Amino acid sequence: MGRLGGFLEIDRQKTPERGAWERQRDWQELTLPSDERLIQDQAARCMDCGTPFCQMGEAWQKLTIGCPLYNLIPEWNDLVYRGHWREAYERLFKTNNFPEFTSRVCPAPCEGSCNANLPTEPVAIKSIERAIIDKAFEEGWVIVRRPKKRTGKKVAVIGSGPAGLACADNLNQAGHSVTVFEKADRPGGLLMYGIPNMKLEKWVVERRIEHLKKEGITFILNTEVGKAIPLEKLEAQFDAVILCVGAARHRDLKIPGRTLKGIHYAMDYLEESTKALLEGRAPKITAERKKVIVIGGGDTGADCVATALRQNCLSVVQFGKHERPPKVRRANNPWPEPPQIFKLDYAHEEAIARFGHDPRQFGISTVRFRGTESVSMLETVGIKVNEDGSLEEIPETEQSWEADLVLIAIGFEGVEKNFADYTDIKLSANGTILAPRKTFATNRPNVYAAGDARRGQSLIVWAMREGREVADIVNEKLKN
Ligand SMILES: Cc1cc2nc3c(=O)[nH]c(=O)nc-3n(C[C@H](O)[C@H](O)[C@H](O)COP(=O)(O)OP(=O)(O)OC[C@H]3O[C@@H](n4cnc5c(N)ncnc54)[C@H](O)[C@@H]3O)c2cc1C
Ligand code: SF4
């Protein structure tokens, strides 16, 4: 274990970040490199608990407790504390295909569940993970591993997000020949075209894709399965087909004025912003010199706020339907659940640095868009969320807000319409692919589903875990 009593003597410190004002003037990553000695001190805070909740990895109601990848956190914490960085990397890589992604953008449910939350503050697990993988790349420990033998079996993975990539990686390492089909022009799924560059620079995604290619995986881009190639054709050509197509069907806000110009889905805005950045051109949808309102209080909404700031918006407001979270955990949100408390996300810190106030409005619902051709105004009412989840309007809370760019970030409703229209894969009532957790099998023989496409919009770690699990099942089937 780390240092005896380390968690009592050493204060928690995270990977340092660039200042909230300075960083919004460019699109580079928020974080700065960590000092190795500081990270070893942080690892010394780990108690190697008898029951390490940090690595438990279970879904509890809508929350995640511990790491869904079952990362061997106490083991690599101890190795880092002792300076055995290479062994720490090897332990980390046993359970996590892509630590360079998770250590940058995972919300770290492991930290929310760390036992050290009880007496003091959690171990800085995510920062330690980041230091391990950064060092592994620097030292050349991340090597190309081409499988020594090929089984002669062929697998098609549809979709190149974290679920598809983890699945393709494990099946390729098991010796099967893997082809990944992707409808976008670049691989990576939401790692490439959802999460903005300042959270995850795109060269980090491209570096991993190049690595997987060298290990033998084939990527076929600009190819929408269902539309460009019928699923049946792939079923005939491959021994197994795994659908990792994500859950990107937008949830709409069907209120008066919705067809006015200047109202966009958050994902269309975020994707176009990243594409324009990578292609060195002006984006077709931009917040430049606009009054921006983001509807949706979640992480996608926060990414829109941070993107709008970098495009020099005149103002930005983010609406959320929930009330302002409390400063400390409520009685119905005990440890080891992740704490549902008031936090300033990176985007909110940046908005405060620019405009002097938090951009969020809590407990608010949009009832109408106004404008002639383009949107110019939103009308809202105050709401409260009842215990049964229903929404109740609060009388005399009507407000009007000026806006000339509105971004809708209120969630997703399962797999995209095209996929549902062009295939006869059975879907659940909430639009995700019907495939039981134990088998990942869909209604078609030798066709499986994993990641957001099966479980609904989630986290990268859940997508990777499902990608790894479906790979195990398919590998067993192909071996036998
Ligand atoms: C804006 C945003 C920010 C997020 N930020 C975070 C974060 O910071 N941390 C975190 O943990 N999670 C985050 N998430 C959630 C996370 O990105 C997803 O849970 C995760 O990417 C799901 O992985 P996936 O592989 O299942 O699907 P996706 O990443 O959605 O990938 C699916 C891929 O399939 C492709 N595809 C779809 N249909 C077809 C077809 N018919 N043929 C071929 N290809 C197809 C798509 O183009 C896409 O590339 C965020 C989500 C969003 C929307
Ligand atoms: S729960 Fe926290 S202190 Fe305990 S083993 Fe995990 S990281 Fe270490």
Coordinates of C-alpha atoms and ligand atoms in Angstrom, one line a residue:
M1 CA 0.0 0.0 0.0
G2 CA 1.0 3.7 -0.2
R3 CA 2.4 5.5 2.8
L4 CA 0.9 4.5 6.2
G5 CA -1.4 7.4 7.1
G6 CA -0.5 9.1 3.8
F7 CA -4.1 10.2 3.2
L8 CA -4.0 12.1 6.5
E9 CA -0.7 13.8 6.0
I10 CA -0.8 14.7 2.3
D11 CA -3.5 17.0 0.8
R12 CA -5.2 15.9 -2.4
Q13 CA -3.9 17.6 -5.6
K14 CA -5.1 17.1 -9.2
T15 CA -3.4 17.4 -12.6
P16 CA -2.9 21.2 -12.9
E17 CA -5.0 23.1 -15.4
R18 CA -4.3 26.3 -17.4
G19 CA -6.1 29.4 -16.1
A20 CA -9.7 29.8 -17.0
W21 CA -9.2 33.1 -18.8
E22 CA -6.0 32.2 -20.6
R23 CA -7.2 28.8 -22.0
Q24 CA -10.4 30.0 -23.6
R25 CA -8.3 32.0 -26.1
D26 CA -7.3 28.8 -27.9
W27 CA -8.4 25.3 -28.5
Q28 CA -5.6 23.5 -26.7
E29 CA -6.0 21.1 -23.9
L30 CA -7.0 22.4 -20.5
T31 CA -4.5 20.4 -18.5
L32 CA -0.8 20.8 -17.9
P33 CA 1.7 18.1 -17.3
S34 CA 2.0 16.9 -13.7
D35 CA 5.2 16.8 -11.7
E36 CA 6.3 13.1 -11.2
R37 CA 7.2 13.6 -7.5
L38 CA 3.8 15.2 -6.8
I39 CA 2.0 12.3 -8.4
Q40 CA 4.0 9.8 -6.3
D41 CA 2.9 11.7 -3.2
Q42 CA -0.7 11.5 -4.4
A43 CA -0.3 7.8 -4.9
A44 CA 1.0 7.5 -1.3
R45 CA -2.5 8.6 -0.1
C46 CA -4.0 5.3 -1.3
M47 CA -4.7 2.9 1.6
D48 CA -5.0 -0.3 -0.5
C49 CA -8.4 -0.9 1.1
G50 CA -9.6 -4.4 1.9
T51 CA -12.8 -3.5 -0.1
P52 CA -11.6 -1.0 -2.7
F53 CA -14.9 0.6 -3.8
C54 CA -12.8 2.6 -6.3
Q55 CA -12.7 -0.5 -8.6
M56 CA -16.1 -1.9 -8.0
G57 CA -17.7 -0.7 -11.3
E58 CA -21.5 -1.1 -10.9
A59 CA -24.5 0.9 -12.1
W60 CA -26.7 2.0 -9.3
Q61 CA -29.9 3.6 -10.3
K62 CA -28.7 6.2 -12.8
L63 CA -25.2 6.5 -11.2
T64 CA -22.0 4.6 -11.5
I65 CA -20.1 3.4 -8.5
G66 CA -16.4 2.7 -8.9
C67 CA -14.6 2.0 -12.2
P68 CA -16.6 0.1 -14.8
L69 CA -13.4 -1.2 -16.3
Y70 CA -12.4 -2.7 -12.9
N71 CA -9.1 -0.9 -13.1
L72 CA -6.6 -2.3 -10.6
I73 CA -6.4 1.0 -8.9
P74 CA -4.8 0.1 -5.6
E75 CA -2.1 -2.0 -7.3
W76 CA -1.0 0.8 -9.7
N77 CA -1.2 3.4 -7.0
D78 CA 1.2 1.4 -4.9
L79 CA 3.6 0.8 -7.9
V80 CA 3.6 4.6 -8.7
Y81 CA 4.3 5.4 -5.0
R82 CA 7.3 3.1 -5.2
G83 CA 8.5 4.5 -8.5
H84 CA 7.8 1.3 -10.5
W85 CA 6.2 3.2 -13.4
R86 CA 6.5 0.6 -16.0
E87 CA 4.8 -2.1 -13.9
A88 CA 2.1 0.5 -13.1
Y89 CA 1.5 1.0 -16.8
E90 CA 1.4 -2.8 -17.4
R91 CA -1.2 -3.2 -14.6
L92 CA -3.3 -0.2 -16.0
F93 CA -3.2 -1.6 -19.5
K94 CA -4.5 -5.0 -18.3
T95 CA -8.0 -3.6 -17.9
N96 CA -8.0 -0.4 -19.9
N97 CA -7.3 -0.3 -23.6
F98 CA -7.1 3.5 -23.9
P99 CA -6.0 5.2 -20.6
E100 CA -5.0 8.3 -22.6
F101 CA -8.8 8.9 -23.2
T102 CA -10.1 8.0 -19.8
S103 CA -7.5 9.9 -17.9
R104 CA -8.5 13.0 -19.8
V105 CA -12.2 12.9 -19.9
C106 CA -13.7 10.3 -17.6
P107 CA -15.7 11.9 -14.8
A108 CA -13.9 9.5 -12.5
P109 CA -16.6 7.6 -10.6
C110 CA -13.7 5.8 -9.0
E111 CA -12.9 9.0 -7.1
G112 CA -16.5 9.5 -6.0
S113 CA -16.5 6.0 -4.5
C114 CA -12.9 6.1 -3.0
N115 CA -13.0 5.1 0.7
A116 CA -10.8 8.1 1.5
N117 CA -13.9 10.3 0.8
L118 CA -15.0 9.3 4.3
P119 CA -12.2 10.7 6.5
T120 CA -10.9 13.3 4.0
E121 CA -10.8 13.7 0.2
P122 CA -10.5 11.0 -2.5
V123 CA -7.2 9.8 -3.9
A124 CA -6.4 11.7 -7.2
I125 CA -6.9 8.5 -9.2
K126 CA -7.5 10.1 -12.5
S127 CA -4.4 12.3 -12.3
I128 CA -2.3 9.3 -11.4
E129 CA -3.7 7.4 -14.3
R130 CA -2.8 10.3 -16.6
A131 CA 0.7 10.5 -15.3
I132 CA 1.2 6.7 -15.9
I133 CA 0.0 6.8 -19.5
D134 CA 1.8 10.0 -20.4
K135 CA 5.1 8.5 -19.1
A136 CA 4.4 5.2 -20.9
F137 CA 4.1 7.0 -24.3
E138 CA 7.2 9.2 -23.5
E139 CA 9.3 6.1 -22.6
G140 CA 8.1 4.1 -25.6
W141 CA 6.4 1.4 -23.5
V142 CA 3.3 1.5 -25.6
I143 CA 4.4 -0.9 -28.3
V144 CA 2.8 -2.2 -31.4
R145 CA 1.6 -5.8 -30.7
R146 CA 0.8 -7.7 -33.9
P147 CA -0.8 -11.0 -33.1
K148 CA 1.6 -13.9 -33.8
K149 CA -1.1 -16.2 -35.2
R150 CA -4.3 -15.4 -37.2
T151 CA -7.4 -17.6 -36.6
G152 CA -8.8 -17.2 -40.1
K153 CA -12.0 -15.8 -38.7
K154 CA -13.3 -12.4 -39.8
V155 CA -15.2 -9.9 -37.7
A156 CA -16.9 -6.6 -38.7
V157 CA -17.2 -3.9 -36.1
I158 CA -19.7 -1.2 -37.0
G159 CA -18.8 2.2 -35.4
S160 CA -15.4 3.4 -34.2
G161 CA -16.3 5.0 -30.9
P162 CA -14.8 3.8 -27.6
A163 CA -17.0 0.6 -27.6
G164 CA -16.1 -0.3 -31.2
L165 CA -12.4 0.5 -30.7
A166 CA -12.0 -1.6 -27.5
C167 CA -13.9 -4.5 -29.0
A168 CA -11.8 -4.3 -32.2
D169 CA -8.6 -4.2 -30.2
N170 CA -9.4 -7.2 -28.1
L171 CA -10.6 -9.3 -31.0
N172 CA -7.6 -8.4 -33.1
Q173 CA -5.3 -9.4 -30.2
A174 CA -7.1 -12.7 -30.1
G175 CA -6.0 -13.3 -33.7
H176 CA -9.2 -12.6 -35.6
S177 CA -9.1 -10.3 -38.6
V178 CA -11.1 -7.2 -37.7
T179 CA -12.6 -4.5 -40.1
V180 CA -14.1 -1.4 -38.5
F181 CA -16.8 0.3 -40.6
E182 CA -17.4 4.0 -39.8
K183 CA -19.9 6.4 -41.4
A184 CA -18.0 9.5 -40.5
D185 CA -14.9 10.8 -42.3
R186 CA -12.7 10.3 -39.3
P187 CA -12.7 7.4 -36.8
G188 CA -13.2 7.8 -33.0
G189 CA -17.0 8.3 -32.6
L190 CA -17.7 10.9 -29.9
L191 CA -14.0 10.9 -28.9
M192 CA -13.5 12.7 -32.3
Y193 CA -16.7 14.6 -33.0
G194 CA -18.4 15.0 -29.6
I195 CA -15.9 15.8 -26.9
P196 CA -14.3 19.1 -27.8
N197 CA -10.6 19.5 -28.5
M198 CA -9.8 21.4 -25.3
K199 CA -10.9 18.3 -23.3
L200 CA -9.3 15.7 -25.7
E201 CA -7.0 16.9 -28.4
K202 CA -7.7 15.0 -31.6
W203 CA -4.1 14.0 -32.2
V204 CA -4.5 11.8 -29.1
V205 CA -7.3 9.9 -30.8
E206 CA -5.4 9.8 -34.1
R207 CA -2.3 8.4 -32.4
R208 CA -4.3 5.5 -31.0
I209 CA -6.0 4.8 -34.3
E210 CA -2.6 4.7 -36.1
H211 CA -1.4 2.3 -33.5
L212 CA -4.4 0.0 -33.9
K213 CA -3.9 0.1 -37.7
K214 CA -0.3 -1.0 -37.3
E215 CA -1.5 -3.9 -35.1
G216 CA -3.6 -5.1 -38.0
I217 CA -7.1 -3.6 -37.7
T218 CA -8.6 -2.2 -41.0
F219 CA -10.7 0.9 -40.9
I220 CA -13.2 1.7 -43.7
L221 CA -14.5 5.3 -43.4
N222 CA -17.4 7.2 -45.0
T223 CA -19.4 4.0 -45.0
E224 CA -22.8 3.9 -43.4
V225 CA -23.8 0.3 -42.7
G226 CA -27.5 -0.2 -43.5
K227 CA -27.5 2.6 -46.2
A228 CA -24.2 2.2 -48.1
I229 CA -23.8 -1.5 -47.4
P230 CA -26.7 -3.7 -46.3
L231 CA -26.2 -5.5 -43.0
E232 CA -27.0 -8.8 -44.7
K233 CA -24.0 -8.4 -47.0
L234 CA -21.7 -8.0 -44.0
E235 CA -23.3 -11.0 -42.3
A236 CA -22.5 -13.1 -45.4
Q237 CA -18.9 -11.9 -45.5
F238 CA -17.9 -12.0 -41.8
D239 CA -18.2 -14.6 -39.1
A240 CA -19.6 -12.1 -36.6
V241 CA -20.9 -8.5 -36.9
I242 CA -20.8 -6.2 -33.8
L243 CA -22.9 -3.1 -33.8
C244 CA -21.3 -0.3 -31.8
V245 CA -23.2 2.5 -33.5
G246 CA -23.8 4.8 -30.5
A247 CA -27.0 6.4 -29.5
A248 CA -26.9 9.8 -31.3
R249 CA -30.6 10.3 -32.1
H250 CA -31.3 13.8 -30.9
R251 CA -34.1 14.5 -28.4
D252 CA -36.0 17.5 -29.8
L253 CA -37.8 20.4 -28.1
K254 CA -41.2 20.5 -29.8
I255 CA -42.4 23.9 -28.8
P256 CA -43.7 26.9 -30.8
G257 CA -41.1 28.6 -32.9
R258 CA -38.9 25.5 -33.2
T259 CA -38.5 25.9 -37.0
L260 CA -36.9 29.4 -36.7
K261 CA -33.4 29.8 -38.0
G262 CA -30.5 29.9 -35.5
I263 CA -31.8 26.9 -33.4
H264 CA -29.5 23.8 -33.7
Y265 CA -28.9 20.5 -32.0
A266 CA -25.8 20.7 -29.7
M267 CA -24.2 17.7 -31.5
D268 CA -24.5 19.4 -35.0
Y269 CA -22.8 22.5 -33.5
L270 CA -20.0 20.5 -31.7
E271 CA -19.3 18.3 -34.6
E272 CA -19.1 21.2 -37.0
S273 CA -16.8 23.2 -34.6
T274 CA -14.3 20.3 -34.4
K275 CA -14.4 19.6 -38.1
A276 CA -13.8 23.3 -38.9
L277 CA -10.9 23.4 -36.4
L278 CA -9.3 20.3 -37.9
E279 CA -9.8 21.6 -41.4
G280 CA -8.5 25.1 -40.6
R281 CA -11.7 26.9 -41.8
A282 CA -14.5 28.9 -40.3
P283 CA -17.4 26.8 -38.9
K284 CA -20.8 26.9 -40.7
I285 CA -22.6 27.2 -37.3
T286 CA -20.8 29.7 -35.1
A287 CA -21.4 31.6 -31.8
E288 CA -19.1 34.5 -33.0
R289 CA -20.7 37.8 -31.8
K290 CA -23.9 36.1 -30.9
K291 CA -26.0 35.9 -27.8
V292 CA -26.1 32.2 -27.1
I293 CA -28.5 30.1 -25.1
V294 CA -27.8 26.4 -24.4
I295 CA -30.9 24.4 -23.4
G296 CA -29.8 21.4 -21.3
G297 CA -27.9 21.4 -18.0
G298 CA -25.7 18.4 -18.6
D299 CA -22.1 17.9 -19.8
T300 CA -23.0 18.2 -23.5
G301 CA -24.5 21.7 -22.7
A302 CA -21.3 22.6 -20.8
D303 CA -19.2 21.6 -23.8
C304 CA -21.4 24.0 -25.9
V305 CA -20.7 26.8 -23.4
A306 CA -16.9 26.3 -23.6
T307 CA -17.1 26.1 -27.4
A308 CA -19.2 29.3 -27.7
L309 CA -16.7 31.1 -25.5
R310 CA -13.8 30.2 -27.8
Q311 CA -15.8 31.5 -30.8
N312 CA -16.1 34.8 -29.0
C313 CA -19.8 34.9 -28.2
L314 CA -21.3 38.1 -26.8
S315 CA -23.0 36.2 -24.0
V316 CA -23.8 32.7 -23.0
V317 CA -26.5 31.2 -20.7
Q318 CA -27.1 27.5 -20.0
F319 CA -30.6 26.4 -18.9
G320 CA -31.2 23.3 -16.7
K321 CA -34.4 21.9 -15.4
H322 CA -33.1 20.7 -12.1
E323 CA -32.7 22.9 -9.1
R324 CA -29.2 24.1 -8.0
P325 CA -27.5 21.1 -6.4
P326 CA -26.6 21.3 -2.7
K327 CA -23.1 22.1 -1.4
V328 CA -22.8 18.8 0.4
R329 CA -24.3 15.4 -0.2
R330 CA -28.0 14.9 0.5
A331 CA -29.0 12.1 2.8
N332 CA -30.3 10.2 -0.2
N333 CA -27.0 10.4 -2.0
P334 CA -24.6 8.7 0.4
W335 CA -21.0 7.5 -0.3
P336 CA -20.1 5.4 -2.3
E337 CA -22.4 6.9 -4.8
P338 CA -20.7 9.8 -6.8
P339 CA -21.5 13.0 -5.0
Q340 CA -24.4 14.9 -6.6
I341 CA -23.2 18.3 -5.4
F342 CA -22.7 21.8 -6.8
K343 CA -19.6 21.9 -9.0
L344 CA -18.1 24.3 -11.4
D345 CA -17.3 22.4 -14.6
Y346 CA -14.4 23.7 -16.8
A347 CA -16.9 25.6 -19.0
H348 CA -18.5 27.3 -16.1
E349 CA -15.2 28.5 -14.7
E350 CA -14.3 29.9 -18.1
A351 CA -17.7 31.8 -18.4
I352 CA -17.1 33.3 -14.9
A353 CA -13.6 34.4 -15.9
R354 CA -15.1 36.1 -19.1
F355 CA -18.4 37.5 -17.9
G356 CA -18.1 37.5 -14.1
H357 CA -21.0 35.1 -13.4
D358 CA -22.0 31.5 -13.6
P359 CA -23.8 30.9 -17.0
R360 CA -26.2 28.4 -15.5
Q361 CA -29.9 29.0 -14.7
F362 CA -31.4 26.2 -12.7
G363 CA -35.0 25.1 -12.5
I364 CA -36.0 26.7 -15.8
S365 CA -38.0 25.4 -18.8
T366 CA -38.3 26.9 -22.3
V367 CA -41.9 27.3 -23.5
R368 CA -41.6 29.2 -26.8
F369 CA -39.0 30.6 -29.3
R370 CA -39.8 34.0 -30.8
G371 CA -38.5 35.7 -33.9
T372 CA -39.5 36.6 -37.5
E373 CA -37.2 34.4 -39.7
S374 CA -34.5 33.8 -37.1
V375 CA -34.8 33.3 -33.4
S376 CA -34.4 36.4 -31.4
M377 CA -36.1 35.6 -28.0
L378 CA -36.9 32.7 -25.7
E379 CA -39.7 32.6 -23.2
T380 CA -39.3 30.5 -20.1
V381 CA -41.0 29.5 -16.9
G382 CA -39.5 28.4 -13.6
I383 CA -40.1 24.8 -12.7
K384 CA -39.6 22.3 -9.9
V385 CA -39.0 18.6 -10.3
N386 CA -41.3 16.6 -8.1
E387 CA -40.2 13.5 -6.2
D388 CA -41.7 11.2 -8.9
G389 CA -39.7 13.0 -11.6
S390 CA -42.6 15.0 -13.0
L391 CA -42.2 18.7 -13.7
E392 CA -44.4 21.4 -12.2
E393 CA -44.5 25.0 -13.4
I394 CA -44.1 27.7 -10.7
P395 CA -46.7 30.5 -11.2
E396 CA -45.5 34.0 -12.1
T397 CA -42.0 33.0 -13.1
E398 CA -42.3 33.9 -16.8
Q399 CA -39.1 35.4 -18.3
S400 CA -37.9 36.5 -21.7
W401 CA -34.3 36.1 -22.9
E402 CA -32.6 37.5 -26.0
A403 CA -30.8 35.0 -28.1
D404 CA -29.6 34.7 -31.7
L405 CA -28.1 31.2 -31.4
V406 CA -29.9 28.4 -29.5
L407 CA -28.3 25.0 -28.9
I408 CA -30.5 22.1 -27.8
A409 CA -28.6 19.7 -25.6
I410 CA -31.4 17.8 -23.8
G411 CA -30.2 14.2 -24.4
F412 CA -30.6 11.4 -26.9
E413 CA -33.2 8.8 -27.8
G414 CA -31.3 5.8 -29.0
V415 CA -29.7 4.7 -32.3
E416 CA -29.9 7.1 -35.2
K417 CA -33.0 7.1 -37.4
N418 CA -31.2 5.8 -40.5
F419 CA -29.9 2.8 -38.7
A420 CA -33.4 1.9 -37.4
D421 CA -34.9 2.5 -40.9
Y422 CA -32.3 0.6 -42.9
T423 CA -32.0 -2.6 -40.8
D424 CA -34.5 -4.9 -39.1
I425 CA -32.5 -5.0 -35.9
K426 CA -35.0 -4.9 -33.0
L427 CA -35.0 -1.9 -30.8
S428 CA -36.3 -1.3 -27.2
A429 CA -39.0 1.2 -26.3
N430 CA -36.3 3.9 -25.7
G431 CA -34.7 3.4 -29.1
T432 CA -31.6 1.3 -28.1
I433 CA -30.7 -2.1 -29.7
L434 CA -32.4 -5.0 -27.9
A435 CA -29.5 -7.3 -26.8
P436 CA -29.3 -8.8 -23.3
R437 CA -26.4 -7.9 -21.2
K438 CA -25.2 -11.5 -20.8
T439 CA -25.0 -12.4 -24.5
F440 CA -25.0 -9.0 -26.3
A441 CA -26.9 -11.0 -29.0
T442 CA -29.4 -9.2 -31.2
N443 CA -32.4 -10.7 -33.0
R444 CA -30.1 -11.6 -36.0
P445 CA -27.8 -14.6 -35.8
N446 CA -24.1 -13.7 -35.3
V447 CA -25.0 -10.0 -34.9
Y448 CA -24.2 -8.4 -31.5
A449 CA -24.6 -4.9 -30.0
A450 CA -22.6 -3.0 -27.4
G451 CA -21.9 0.4 -26.0
D452 CA -24.3 3.4 -26.1
A453 CA -26.2 1.6 -28.9
R454 CA -27.3 -1.0 -26.4
R455 CA -27.3 0.8 -23.1
G456 CA -28.1 4.4 -24.1
Q457 CA -25.9 7.5 -23.8
S458 CA -23.4 6.8 -21.1
L459 CA -19.7 7.2 -20.4
I460 CA -16.6 6.2 -22.2
V461 CA -15.7 3.7 -19.5
W462 CA -19.1 1.9 -19.9
A463 CA -18.7 1.9 -23.7
M464 CA -15.2 0.4 -23.3
R465 CA -16.3 -2.2 -20.8
E466 CA -19.1 -3.4 -23.1
G467 CA -16.7 -3.4 -26.0
R468 CA -14.4 -5.7 -24.0
E469 CA -17.2 -7.9 -22.8
V470 CA -18.7 -8.5 -26.2
A471 CA -15.2 -9.2 -27.6
D472 CA -14.9 -12.0 -25.0
I473 CA -18.2 -13.5 -25.9
V474 CA -17.5 -13.4 -29.7
N475 CA -14.0 -14.7 -29.2
E476 CA -15.3 -17.7 -27.3
K477 CA -17.9 -18.4 -30.0
L478 CA -15.4 -18.2 -32.8
K479 CA -12.8 -20.3 -31.0
N480 CA -15.4 -23.1 -30.6
Ligands
LIG1 C1 -20.9 16.1 -26.3 C2 -20.6 14.9 -25.5 C3 -19.5 14.9 -24.6 C4 -19.2 13.8 -23.9 N1 -18.3 13.9 -23.0 C5 -17.9 12.8 -22.2 C6 -16.9 12.9 -21.3 O1 -16.3 13.9 -21.1 N2 -16.6 11.7 -20.6 C7 -17.2 10.5 -20.8 O2 -16.9 9.5 -20.2 N3 -18.3 10.5 -21.7 C8 -18.6 11.6 -22.4 N4 -19.6 11.5 -23.3 C9 -20.3 10.2 -23.5 C10 -19.4 9.3 -24.4 O3 -18.8 10.0 -25.4 C11 -20.2 8.1 -25.0 O4 -20.8 7.4 -23.9 C12 -19.3 7.1 -25.8 O5 -18.6 7.8 -26.8 C13 -20.1 6.0 -26.4 O6 -19.3 5.2 -27.1 P1 -19.8 4.3 -28.3 O7 -18.6 3.6 -28.9 O8 -20.9 3.4 -27.8 O9 -20.5 5.3 -29.3 P2 -20.0 6.6 -30.1 O10 -18.9 7.2 -29.5 O11 -21.3 7.4 -30.3 O12 -19.6 6.0 -31.5 C14 -20.5 5.4 -32.4 C15 -19.9 5.5 -33.8 O13 -20.7 4.7 -34.7 C16 -20.8 5.4 -35.9 N5 -22.0 4.9 -36.6 C17 -23.3 5.2 -36.3 N6 -24.1 4.5 -37.2 C18 -23.3 3.9 -38.1 C19 -23.6 3.1 -39.3 N7 -24.8 2.8 -39.6 N8 -22.5 2.7 -40.0 C20 -21.2 3.0 -39.6 N9 -20.9 3.7 -38.5 C21 -22.0 4.2 -37.8 C22 -20.9 6.9 -35.5 O14 -20.5 7.7 -36.6 C23 -19.9 6.9 -34.4 O15 -18.6 7.2 -34.9 C24 -20.0 12.6 -24.1 C25 -21.0 12.6 -25.0 C26 -21.3 13.7 -25.7 C27 -22.5 13.7 -26.7
SF4_2 S1 -10.8 3.2 -2.4 FE1 -9.3 4.9 -2.5 S2 -7.9 4.5 -0.9 FE2 -9.0 2.6 -1.2 S3 -7.8 1.4 -2.6 FE3 -9.2 2.6 -3.9 S4 -8.1 4.5 -4.4 FE4 -7.0 3.5 -2.6

